[in-house]
Amino acid sequence: MKKSQEYLISTIGLLGVIIAILSILYESNNLALVSSIIAIAAIAVSMYFVYIEEEEIKVEKKEIKEEQHEINEQKEELTKDESESSEKHKEVRKKSK
C-alpha cells in the first residue's frame, strides 16, 4: 500500500474521531454514532494493512534466509572443489618430478 493511501485512511479515522467527540459535546447522538463507526472502520483498515505488510516482510526475510543458505552451500561446494583440484595439482606435480 502506498504511503499516500495510508495517510488518507489515517486522516479519515482521525476526522471520524474528532467528529465523534464534537458530536458528543453537542449532544448529536446519531452523528456521533456514524462518525464513530467511520473512525473504527478506518482504524481497522489501517491495522489490517499494517498486518499485511508485516506478513510480507516475514515472507521476504524467510526467502532471503533460504537464498543465503543456498549461497553458503554453493560456497562450501566451491571450496571443496578448489581443495580437491589443488590436491590433484600437487599430485600431478609430484608425479612429473
Short mmCIF file of C-alpha atoms in Angstrom, two decimals:
data_model
loop_
_atom_site.label_atom_id
_atom_site.label_comp_id
_atom_site.label_asym_id
_atom_site.label_seq_id
_atom_site.Cartn_x
_atom_site.Cartn_y
_atom_site.Cartn_z
CA MET A 1 0.00 0.00 0.00
CA LYS A 2 1.26 3.44 -0.86
CA LYS A 3 2.09 5.93 1.86
CA SER A 4 -0.46 8.40 0.47
CA GLN A 5 -3.21 5.80 0.85
CA GLU A 6 -2.10 5.07 4.40
CA TYR A 7 -2.16 8.77 5.24
CA LEU A 8 -5.61 9.13 3.69
CA ILE A 9 -7.03 6.26 5.75
CA SER A 10 -5.40 7.60 8.92
CA THR A 11 -6.77 11.07 8.22
CA ILE A 12 -10.27 9.69 7.70
CA GLY A 13 -10.02 7.84 11.00
CA LEU A 14 -8.77 10.93 12.81
CA LEU A 15 -11.55 13.07 11.34
CA GLY A 16 -14.08 10.45 12.41
CA VAL A 17 -12.76 10.59 15.97
CA ILE A 18 -12.85 14.40 16.01
CA ILE A 19 -16.40 14.49 14.63
CA ALA A 20 -17.48 11.88 17.17
CA ILE A 21 -16.05 13.93 20.05
CA LEU A 22 -17.65 17.14 18.78
CA SER A 23 -20.97 15.37 18.24
CA ILE A 24 -20.93 14.04 21.78
CA LEU A 25 -20.17 17.53 23.10
CA TYR A 26 -23.09 18.99 21.15
CA GLU A 27 -25.34 16.02 22.03
CA SER A 28 -25.91 14.79 18.50
CA ASN A 29 -26.03 11.07 19.17
CA ASN A 30 -26.75 9.93 15.60
CA LEU A 31 -23.83 11.85 14.14
CA ALA A 32 -21.58 10.65 16.95
CA LEU A 33 -22.53 7.05 16.23
CA VAL A 34 -21.94 7.36 12.49
CA SER A 35 -18.62 9.14 12.86
CA SER A 36 -17.51 6.62 15.49
CA ILE A 37 -18.26 3.80 13.07
CA ILE A 38 -16.30 5.60 10.35
CA ALA A 39 -13.36 6.10 12.70
CA ILE A 40 -13.38 2.48 13.85
CA ALA A 41 -13.59 1.24 10.26
CA ALA A 42 -10.68 3.45 9.17
CA ILE A 43 -8.57 2.31 12.10
CA ALA A 44 -9.41 -1.33 11.38
CA VAL A 45 -8.44 -0.93 7.72
CA SER A 46 -5.17 0.72 8.74
CA MET A 47 -4.38 -2.10 11.15
CA TYR A 48 -5.22 -4.70 8.50
CA PHE A 49 -2.81 -3.13 6.01
CA VAL A 50 -0.09 -2.95 8.67
CA TYR A 51 -0.66 -6.66 9.36
CA ILE A 52 -0.40 -7.47 5.65
CA GLU A 53 2.86 -5.52 5.35
CA GLU A 54 4.31 -7.33 8.38
CA GLU A 55 3.42 -10.69 6.84
CA GLU A 56 5.04 -9.68 3.55
CA ILE A 57 8.19 -8.66 5.41
CA LYS A 58 8.28 -12.03 7.21
CA VAL A 59 7.96 -13.87 3.89
CA GLU A 60 10.72 -11.75 2.34
CA LYS A 61 13.03 -12.39 5.29
CA LYS A 62 12.37 -16.12 5.02
CA GLU A 63 13.16 -16.05 1.29
CA ILE A 64 16.37 -14.12 1.94
CA LYS A 65 17.45 -16.68 4.56
CA GLU A 66 16.77 -19.51 2.13
CA GLU A 67 18.77 -17.77 -0.60
CA GLN A 68 21.67 -17.15 1.78
CA HIS A 69 21.59 -20.80 2.82
CA GLU A 70 21.80 -21.83 -0.85
CA ILE A 71 24.66 -19.40 -1.43
CA ASN A 72 26.54 -20.78 1.58
CA GLU A 73 26.07 -24.33 0.29
CA GLN A 74 27.41 -23.29 -3.11
CA LYS A 75 30.42 -21.64 -1.44
CA GLU A 76 31.13 -24.81 0.51
CA GLU A 77 30.96 -26.88 -2.68
CA LEU A 78 33.31 -24.46 -4.42
CA THR A 79 35.85 -24.59 -1.60
CA LYS A 80 35.70 -28.40 -1.63
CA ASP A 81 36.23 -28.42 -5.38
CA GLU A 82 39.12 -25.98 -5.08
CA SER A 83 40.79 -28.01 -2.36
CA GLU A 84 40.37 -31.22 -4.38
CA SER A 85 41.75 -29.60 -7.51
CA SER A 86 44.73 -28.19 -5.61
CA GLU A 87 45.45 -31.64 -4.16
CA LYS A 88 45.25 -33.18 -7.62
CA HIS A 89 47.52 -30.49 -8.95
CA LYS A 90 50.06 -31.24 -6.20
CA GLU A 91 49.91 -34.94 -7.02
CA VAL A 92 50.47 -34.25 -10.70
CA ARG A 93 53.48 -32.08 -9.85
CA LYS A 94 54.93 -34.82 -7.66
CA LYS A 95 54.46 -37.41 -10.41
CA SER A 96 56.00 -35.16 -13.04
CA LYS A 97 59.14 -34.59 -10.92
#
